[in-house]
PDB file of C-alpha atoms in Angstrom:
ATOM      1  CA  GLU A   1       0.000   0.000   0.000  1.00  0.00           C
ATOM      2  CA  VAL A   2       1.353   3.385  -1.037  1.00  0.00           C
ATOM      3  CA  GLN A   3       1.583   5.828   1.863  1.00  0.00           C
ATOM      4  CA  LEU A   4       2.996   9.290   2.402  1.00  0.00           C
ATOM      5  CA  VAL A   5       3.374  10.136   6.077  1.00  0.00           C
ATOM      6  CA  GLN A   6       4.225  13.686   7.048  1.00  0.00           C
ATOM      7  CA  SER A   7       5.810  15.067  10.177  1.00  0.00           C
ATOM      8  CA  GLY A   8       3.681  16.653  12.864  1.00  0.00           C
ATOM      9  CA  ALA A   9       2.317  20.137  13.364  1.00  0.00           C
ATOM     10  CA  GLU A  10       4.759  22.925  14.115  1.00  0.00           C
ATOM     11  CA  VAL A  11       4.431  26.237  15.940  1.00  0.00           C
ATOM     12  CA  LYS A  12       7.265  28.661  15.243  1.00  0.00           C
ATOM     13  CA  LYS A  13       8.156  32.314  15.668  1.00  0.00           C
ATOM     14  CA  PRO A  14       8.912  34.677  12.770  1.00  0.00           C
ATOM     15  CA  GLY A  15      12.538  34.413  11.723  1.00  0.00           C
ATOM     16  CA  GLU A  16      12.956  30.815  12.886  1.00  0.00           C
ATOM     17  CA  SER A  17      13.936  27.998  10.557  1.00  0.00           C
ATOM     18  CA  LEU A  18      11.947  24.844   9.917  1.00  0.00           C
ATOM     19  CA  LYS A  19      12.214  21.573   7.995  1.00  0.00           C
ATOM     20  CA  ILE A  20       9.199  19.321   7.574  1.00  0.00           C
ATOM     21  CA  SER A  21       9.245  15.838   6.123  1.00  0.00           C
ATOM     22  CA  CYS A  22       7.264  13.387   4.046  1.00  0.00           C
ATOM     23  CA  LYS A  23       8.153   9.692   4.165  1.00  0.00           C
ATOM     24  CA  GLY A  24       7.027   7.448   1.347  1.00  0.00           C
ATOM     25  CA  SER A  25       6.426   3.731   1.553  1.00  0.00           C
ATOM     26  CA  GLY A  26       4.892   0.967  -0.520  1.00  0.00           C
ATOM     27  CA  TYR A  27       6.479   2.029  -3.805  1.00  0.00           C
ATOM     28  CA  SER A  28       9.824   2.833  -5.402  1.00  0.00           C
ATOM     29  CA  PHE A  29      10.364   6.269  -3.868  1.00  0.00           C
ATOM     30  CA  SER A  30      13.245   7.170  -6.190  1.00  0.00           C
ATOM     31  CA  ASN A  31      11.193   6.812  -9.353  1.00  0.00           C
ATOM     32  CA  TYR A  32       8.273   9.182  -8.776  1.00  0.00           C
ATOM     33  CA  TRP A  33       8.262  12.969  -8.639  1.00  0.00           C
ATOM     34  CA  ILE A  34       6.988  14.223  -5.311  1.00  0.00           C
ATOM     35  CA  GLY A  35       5.968  17.748  -4.571  1.00  0.00           C
ATOM     36  CA  TRP A  36       4.662  20.160  -1.988  1.00  0.00           C
ATOM     37  CA  VAL A  37       1.331  21.983  -1.991  1.00  0.00           C
ATOM     38  CA  ARG A  38       0.408  24.924   0.221  1.00  0.00           C
ATOM     39  CA  GLN A  39      -3.072  25.590   1.510  1.00  0.00           C
ATOM     40  CA  MET A  40      -3.434  28.795   3.444  1.00  0.00           C
ATOM     41  CA  PRO A  41      -6.263  29.005   5.999  1.00  0.00           C
ATOM     42  CA  GLY A  42      -9.622  28.878   4.225  1.00  0.00           C
ATOM     43  CA  LYS A  43      -7.990  29.039   0.788  1.00  0.00           C
ATOM     44  CA  GLY A  44      -7.263  26.813  -2.191  1.00  0.00           C
ATOM     45  CA  LEU A  45      -4.333  24.647  -3.282  1.00  0.00           C
ATOM     46  CA  GLU A  46      -1.033  26.005  -4.624  1.00  0.00           C
ATOM     47  CA  TRP A  47       1.867  23.982  -5.988  1.00  0.00           C
ATOM     48  CA  MET A  48       5.170  25.109  -4.497  1.00  0.00           C
ATOM     49  CA  GLY A  49       7.677  22.832  -6.171  1.00  0.00           C
ATOM     50  CA  ILE A  50       8.575  19.295  -6.997  1.00  0.00           C
ATOM     51  CA  ILE A  51      11.558  16.945  -6.764  1.00  0.00           C
ATOM     52  CA  TYR A  52      12.652  13.707  -8.399  1.00  0.00           C
ATOM     53  CA  PRO A  53      14.277  11.754  -5.570  1.00  0.00           C
ATOM     54  CA  GLY A  54      16.286   9.577  -7.937  1.00  0.00           C
ATOM     55  CA  ASP A  55      18.573  12.438  -8.936  1.00  0.00           C
ATOM     56  CA  SER A  56      17.246  15.354  -6.809  1.00  0.00           C
ATOM     57  CA  ASP A  57      16.173  17.304  -9.902  1.00  0.00           C
ATOM     58  CA  THR A  58      14.029  20.076  -8.401  1.00  0.00           C
ATOM     59  CA  ARG A  59      11.637  22.602  -9.945  1.00  0.00           C
ATOM     60  CA  TYR A  60      10.036  25.516  -8.132  1.00  0.00           C
ATOM     61  CA  ARG A  61       7.026  27.606  -8.930  1.00  0.00           C
ATOM     62  CA  PRO A  62       8.503  31.087  -9.477  1.00  0.00           C
ATOM     63  CA  SER A  63       6.629  32.625  -6.542  1.00  0.00           C
ATOM     64  CA  PHE A  64       8.267  30.132  -4.184  1.00  0.00           C
ATOM     65  CA  GLN A  65      11.776  30.159  -5.672  1.00  0.00           C
ATOM     66  CA  GLY A  66      14.196  31.416  -3.030  1.00  0.00           C
ATOM     67  CA  GLN A  67      11.529  31.274  -0.317  1.00  0.00           C
ATOM     68  CA  VAL A  68      11.742  27.553   0.427  1.00  0.00           C
ATOM     69  CA  THR A  69      14.069  24.639  -0.272  1.00  0.00           C
ATOM     70  CA  ILE A  70      12.860  21.227  -1.383  1.00  0.00           C
ATOM     71  CA  SER A  71      15.132  18.236  -0.933  1.00  0.00           C
ATOM     72  CA  ALA A  72      14.973  14.471  -0.676  1.00  0.00           C
ATOM     73  CA  ASP A  73      16.965  11.594   0.795  1.00  0.00           C
ATOM     74  CA  LYS A  74      16.208   8.556  -1.305  1.00  0.00           C
ATOM     75  CA  SER A  75      18.081   6.283   1.114  1.00  0.00           C
ATOM     76  CA  ILE A  76      15.314   6.826   3.662  1.00  0.00           C
ATOM     77  CA  SER A  77      12.490   7.538   1.184  1.00  0.00           C
ATOM     78  CA  THR A  78      11.886  10.999   2.586  1.00  0.00           C
ATOM     79  CA  ALA A  79      11.244  14.379   1.008  1.00  0.00           C
ATOM     80  CA  TYR A  80      11.656  17.676   2.819  1.00  0.00           C
ATOM     81  CA  LEU A  81      10.391  21.231   2.699  1.00  0.00           C
ATOM     82  CA  GLN A  82      12.558  23.796   4.450  1.00  0.00           C
ATOM     83  CA  TRP A  83      12.447  27.455   5.420  1.00  0.00           C
ATOM     84  CA  SER A  84      15.433  29.449   6.631  1.00  0.00           C
ATOM     85  CA  SER A  85      13.440  32.359   8.033  1.00  0.00           C
ATOM     86  CA  LEU A  86       9.724  31.922   8.571  1.00  0.00           C
ATOM     87  CA  LYS A  87       7.175  34.699   8.177  1.00  0.00           C
ATOM     88  CA  ALA A  88       3.670  34.939   9.574  1.00  0.00           C
ATOM     89  CA  SER A  89       2.412  34.565   5.998  1.00  0.00           C
ATOM     90  CA  ASP A  90       3.907  31.048   5.899  1.00  0.00           C
ATOM     91  CA  THR A  91       1.126  29.912   8.232  1.00  0.00           C
ATOM     92  CA  ALA A  92      -0.631  27.185   6.276  1.00  0.00           C
ATOM     93  CA  MET A  93      -1.239  23.485   5.827  1.00  0.00           C
ATOM     94  CA  TYR A  94       1.434  21.868   3.693  1.00  0.00           C
ATOM     95  CA  TYR A  95       0.818  18.647   1.788  1.00  0.00           C
ATOM     96  CA  CYS A  96       3.230  16.410  -0.010  1.00  0.00           C
ATOM     97  CA  ALA A  97       1.852  14.554  -3.005  1.00  0.00           C
ATOM     98  CA  ARG A  98       3.163  11.982  -5.453  1.00  0.00           C
ATOM     99  CA  GLN A  99       2.900  12.293  -9.207  1.00  0.00           C
ATOM    100  CA  SER A 100       1.018   9.326 -10.618  1.00  0.00           C
ATOM    101  CA  SER A 101       3.797   8.312 -12.999  1.00  0.00           C
ATOM    102  CA  GLY A 102       7.248   9.338 -14.104  1.00  0.00           C
ATOM    103  CA  SER A 103       6.455  12.854 -15.268  1.00  0.00           C
ATOM    104  CA  TYR A 104       5.938  16.048 -13.331  1.00  0.00           C
ATOM    105  CA  TYR A 105       3.138  16.805 -15.781  1.00  0.00           C
ATOM    106  CA  ASP A 106       0.839  14.289 -14.157  1.00  0.00           C
ATOM    107  CA  PRO A 107      -1.945  14.333 -11.590  1.00  0.00           C
ATOM    108  CA  GLN A 108      -1.195  13.451  -7.978  1.00  0.00           C
ATOM    109  CA  ASP A 109      -2.518  10.083  -6.941  1.00  0.00           C
ATOM    110  CA  TYR A 110      -1.318   9.899  -3.329  1.00  0.00           C
ATOM    111  CA  TRP A 111      -1.182  12.635  -0.742  1.00  0.00           C
ATOM    112  CA  GLY A 112       0.274  12.983   2.711  1.00  0.00           C
ATOM    113  CA  GLN A 113      -2.018  13.835   5.610  1.00  0.00           C
ATOM    114  CA  GLY A 114      -0.697  17.388   5.796  1.00  0.00           C
ATOM    115  CA  THR A 115       1.534  19.308   8.196  1.00  0.00           C
ATOM    116  CA  LEU A 116       0.101  22.429   9.811  1.00  0.00           C
ATOM    117  CA  VAL A 117       2.688  25.163  10.221  1.00  0.00           C
ATOM    118  CA  THR A 118       1.765  28.104  12.443  1.00  0.00           C
ATOM    119  CA  VAL A 119       4.064  31.111  12.580  1.00  0.00           C
ATOM    120  CA  SER A 120       3.231  33.582  15.294  1.00  0.00           C
ATOM    121  CA  SER A 121       5.091  35.849  17.655  1.00  0.00           C
TER     122      SER A 121
ATOM    123  CA  GLU B   1       1.063  30.159 -16.365  1.00  0.00           C
ATOM    124  CA  ILE B   2      -2.306  28.664 -17.198  1.00  0.00           C
ATOM    125  CA  VAL B   3      -5.155  29.944 -15.030  1.00  0.00           C
ATOM    126  CA  MET B   4      -7.993  27.601 -14.136  1.00  0.00           C
ATOM    127  CA  THR B   5     -11.320  29.251 -13.313  1.00  0.00           C
ATOM    128  CA  GLN B   6     -14.005  27.254 -11.542  1.00  0.00           C
ATOM    129  CA  SER B   7     -17.689  28.073 -11.306  1.00  0.00           C
ATOM    130  CA  PRO B   8     -19.764  28.438  -9.334  1.00  0.00           C
ATOM    131  CA  ALA B   9     -17.851  29.129  -6.139  1.00  0.00           C
ATOM    132  CA  THR B  10     -20.624  27.479  -4.129  1.00  0.00           C
ATOM    133  CA  LEU B  11     -23.312  25.053  -5.230  1.00  0.00           C
ATOM    134  CA  SER B  12     -26.255  24.183  -2.961  1.00  0.00           C
ATOM    135  CA  VAL B  13     -27.685  20.759  -3.689  1.00  0.00           C
ATOM    136  CA  SER B  14     -30.254  18.552  -1.980  1.00  0.00           C
ATOM    137  CA  PRO B  15     -29.139  15.043  -1.030  1.00  0.00           C
ATOM    138  CA  GLY B  16     -29.975  12.731  -3.909  1.00  0.00           C
ATOM    139  CA  GLY B  17     -29.759  15.571  -6.384  1.00  0.00           C
ATOM    140  CA  GLY B  18     -27.206  16.186  -9.096  1.00  0.00           C
ATOM    141  CA  ALA B  19     -24.425  18.713  -9.442  1.00  0.00           C
ATOM    142  CA  THR B  20     -22.450  19.996 -12.408  1.00  0.00           C
ATOM    143  CA  LEU B  21     -19.224  21.848 -11.719  1.00  0.00           C
ATOM    144  CA  SER B  22     -17.397  23.828 -14.373  1.00  0.00           C
ATOM    145  CA  CYS B  23     -13.757  24.570 -14.976  1.00  0.00           C
ATOM    146  CA  ARG B  24     -12.286  26.742 -17.723  1.00  0.00           C
ATOM    147  CA  ALA B  25      -8.622  26.979 -18.670  1.00  0.00           C
ATOM    148  CA  SER B  26      -7.003  30.158 -19.972  1.00  0.00           C
ATOM    149  CA  GLN B  27      -5.313  28.139 -22.752  1.00  0.00           C
ATOM    150  CA  ILE B  28      -5.950  24.872 -24.538  1.00  0.00           C
ATOM    151  CA  ILE B  29      -4.812  22.020 -22.301  1.00  0.00           C
ATOM    152  CA  ASN B  30      -6.012  19.039 -24.333  1.00  0.00           C
ATOM    153  CA  ASN B  31      -7.556  16.611 -21.846  1.00  0.00           C
ATOM    154  CA  ASN B  32      -4.905  16.964 -19.157  1.00  0.00           C
ATOM    155  CA  VAL B  33      -7.322  17.855 -16.393  1.00  0.00           C
ATOM    156  CA  ALA B  34      -7.859  16.257 -13.030  1.00  0.00           C
ATOM    157  CA  TRP B  35     -10.519  16.748 -10.389  1.00  0.00           C
ATOM    158  CA  TYR B  36      -9.958  16.395  -6.658  1.00  0.00           C
ATOM    159  CA  GLN B  37     -12.298  16.234  -3.697  1.00  0.00           C
ATOM    160  CA  GLN B  38     -11.322  17.749  -0.374  1.00  0.00           C
ATOM    161  CA  LYS B  39     -13.301  17.305   2.809  1.00  0.00           C
ATOM    162  CA  PRO B  40     -12.692  19.449   5.904  1.00  0.00           C
ATOM    163  CA  GLY B  41      -9.528  18.419   7.711  1.00  0.00           C
ATOM    164  CA  GLN B  42      -8.502  15.982   4.992  1.00  0.00           C
ATOM    165  CA  ALA B  43      -6.037  15.926   2.153  1.00  0.00           C
ATOM    166  CA  PRO B  44      -7.334  16.193  -1.408  1.00  0.00           C
ATOM    167  CA  ARG B  45      -8.320  12.944  -3.116  1.00  0.00           C
ATOM    168  CA  LEU B  46      -7.932  12.309  -6.828  1.00  0.00           C
ATOM    169  CA  LEU B  47     -11.310  11.645  -8.461  1.00  0.00           C
ATOM    170  CA  ILE B  48     -10.816  12.065 -12.207  1.00  0.00           C
ATOM    171  CA  TYR B  49      -7.792  12.345 -14.480  1.00  0.00           C
ATOM    172  CA  GLY B  50      -7.437  12.685 -18.219  1.00  0.00           C
ATOM    173  CA  ALA B  51     -10.641  14.751 -18.016  1.00  0.00           C
ATOM    174  CA  SER B  52     -12.875  11.664 -17.851  1.00  0.00           C
ATOM    175  CA  THR B  53     -11.112   8.647 -16.296  1.00  0.00           C
ATOM    176  CA  ARG B  54     -12.140   7.793 -12.761  1.00  0.00           C
ATOM    177  CA  ALA B  55      -9.323   7.090 -10.351  1.00  0.00           C
ATOM    178  CA  THR B  56      -9.179   3.787  -8.530  1.00  0.00           C
ATOM    179  CA  GLY B  57     -12.111   3.238  -6.194  1.00  0.00           C
ATOM    180  CA  ILE B  58     -14.107   6.281  -7.296  1.00  0.00           C
ATOM    181  CA  PRO B  59     -17.844   5.561  -7.629  1.00  0.00           C
ATOM    182  CA  ALA B  60     -19.511   5.740 -11.027  1.00  0.00           C
ATOM    183  CA  ARG B  61     -21.735   8.622  -9.900  1.00  0.00           C
ATOM    184  CA  PHE B  62     -18.710  10.864 -10.533  1.00  0.00           C
ATOM    185  CA  SER B  63     -18.063  11.642 -14.186  1.00  0.00           C
ATOM    186  CA  GLY B  64     -15.906  14.124 -16.020  1.00  0.00           C
ATOM    187  CA  ARG B  65     -15.930  15.432 -19.536  1.00  0.00           C
ATOM    188  CA  GLY B  66     -14.479  18.135 -21.706  1.00  0.00           C
ATOM    189  CA  SER B  67     -11.464  18.963 -23.814  1.00  0.00           C
ATOM    190  CA  GLY B  68      -9.595  22.014 -24.977  1.00  0.00           C
ATOM    191  CA  THR B  69     -10.447  24.683 -22.444  1.00  0.00           C
ATOM    192  CA  ASP B  70     -13.827  23.708 -20.944  1.00  0.00           C
ATOM    193  CA  PHE B  71     -14.368  20.876 -18.519  1.00  0.00           C
ATOM    194  CA  THR B  72     -17.117  19.644 -16.231  1.00  0.00           C
ATOM    195  CA  LEU B  73     -17.441  17.333 -13.270  1.00  0.00           C
ATOM    196  CA  THR B  74     -20.893  15.831 -12.771  1.00  0.00           C
ATOM    197  CA  ILE B  75     -22.012  14.146  -9.589  1.00  0.00           C
ATOM    198  CA  ARG B  76     -25.221  12.149  -9.817  1.00  0.00           C
ATOM    199  CA  SER B  77     -27.412  11.371  -6.827  1.00  0.00           C
ATOM    200  CA  LEU B  78     -25.309  13.149  -4.202  1.00  0.00           C
ATOM    201  CA  GLN B  79     -24.598  11.190  -1.071  1.00  0.00           C
ATOM    202  CA  SER B  80     -23.845  12.780   2.308  1.00  0.00           C
ATOM    203  CA  GLU B  81     -20.141  12.033   1.872  1.00  0.00           C
ATOM    204  CA  ASP B  82     -20.022  13.993  -1.400  1.00  0.00           C
ATOM    205  CA  PHE B  83     -20.517  17.389   0.210  1.00  0.00           C
ATOM    206  CA  ALA B  84     -17.031  18.833  -0.024  1.00  0.00           C
ATOM    207  CA  VAL B  85     -14.842  21.231  -1.995  1.00  0.00           C
ATOM    208  CA  TYR B  86     -13.852  20.183  -5.510  1.00  0.00           C
ATOM    209  CA  TYR B  87     -10.789  21.433  -7.340  1.00  0.00           C
ATOM    210  CA  CYS B  88      -9.896  21.109 -10.979  1.00  0.00           C
ATOM    211  CA  GLN B  89      -6.254  21.022 -12.019  1.00  0.00           C
ATOM    212  CA  GLN B  90      -4.419  21.267 -15.306  1.00  0.00           C
ATOM    213  CA  TYR B  91      -1.228  19.289 -15.698  1.00  0.00           C
ATOM    214  CA  ASN B  92      -0.594  20.000 -19.363  1.00  0.00           C
ATOM    215  CA  ASN B  93       1.781  22.898 -18.906  1.00  0.00           C
ATOM    216  CA  TRP B  94       3.949  24.829 -16.457  1.00  0.00           C
ATOM    217  CA  PRO B  95       4.215  24.847 -13.544  1.00  0.00           C
ATOM    218  CA  PRO B  96       5.357  21.309 -12.797  1.00  0.00           C
ATOM    219  CA  GLY B  97       2.685  19.711 -10.700  1.00  0.00           C
ATOM    220  CA  GLY B  98       0.064  21.733 -12.462  1.00  0.00           C
ATOM    221  CA  SER B  99      -2.158  24.611 -11.442  1.00  0.00           C
ATOM    222  CA  PHE B 100      -5.419  24.380  -9.540  1.00  0.00           C
ATOM    223  CA  GLY B 101      -8.680  26.189  -9.882  1.00  0.00           C
ATOM    224  CA  GLY B 102     -10.059  28.112  -6.937  1.00  0.00           C
ATOM    225  CA  GLY B 103     -12.481  25.353  -5.962  1.00  0.00           C
ATOM    226  CA  THR B 104     -16.241  24.807  -5.855  1.00  0.00           C
ATOM    227  CA  LYS B 105     -17.874  24.078  -2.536  1.00  0.00           C
ATOM    228  CA  VAL B 106     -20.809  21.682  -2.820  1.00  0.00           C
ATOM    229  CA  GLU B 107     -23.019  22.228   0.194  1.00  0.00           C
ATOM    230  CA  ILE B 108     -26.255  20.781   1.455  1.00  0.00           C
ATOM    231  CA  LYS B 109     -29.335  22.702   0.392  1.00  0.00           C
TER     232      LYS B 109
END
């Protein structure tokens, strides 16, 4: 059974750093693009970026380039989303999601349960 | 970047009734459209891909159609578990991962 299990909720202060994770199981983690989706409170879904764990090829949506870092460790089947300096506007639910096949131009067939990040002074 | 526009924003439907949700793309995207369902407190779930193919385990009361720039999701005989927010997504073009519409909330009338 394919599963994506994300790390738990975080409460941080502005300016702090954070790294959240998404661990895949039940499939060949290296061979599927996996990405991160932001959902701000009461709002819709936004793709942030995507990574191919096999070679760490990473693509960012322009509005998120330089704001976050996406990485992966294929040896432990885990993808990461990282901030170096959080802002209050980063408060959101973050989902990881797997592309359904080998292309990043594909729908997402499996999703993590979400990680709620709250940034408040 | 392709913009996906969903309408209406909210749809009030009686249980057992039908619902038709619309999604329009700002450019031709062939049939590379997916639909997702999101219930409160849950992650999105893939319903339809390729504009009309149901994902694994999705009931036949969900159907999708369209091509080019205009797409619809139809839900027949709404069950209580179908009241949720529905998002369309194009995955034909940039950005990688696709772009989502703003969502349609299907609520109980």
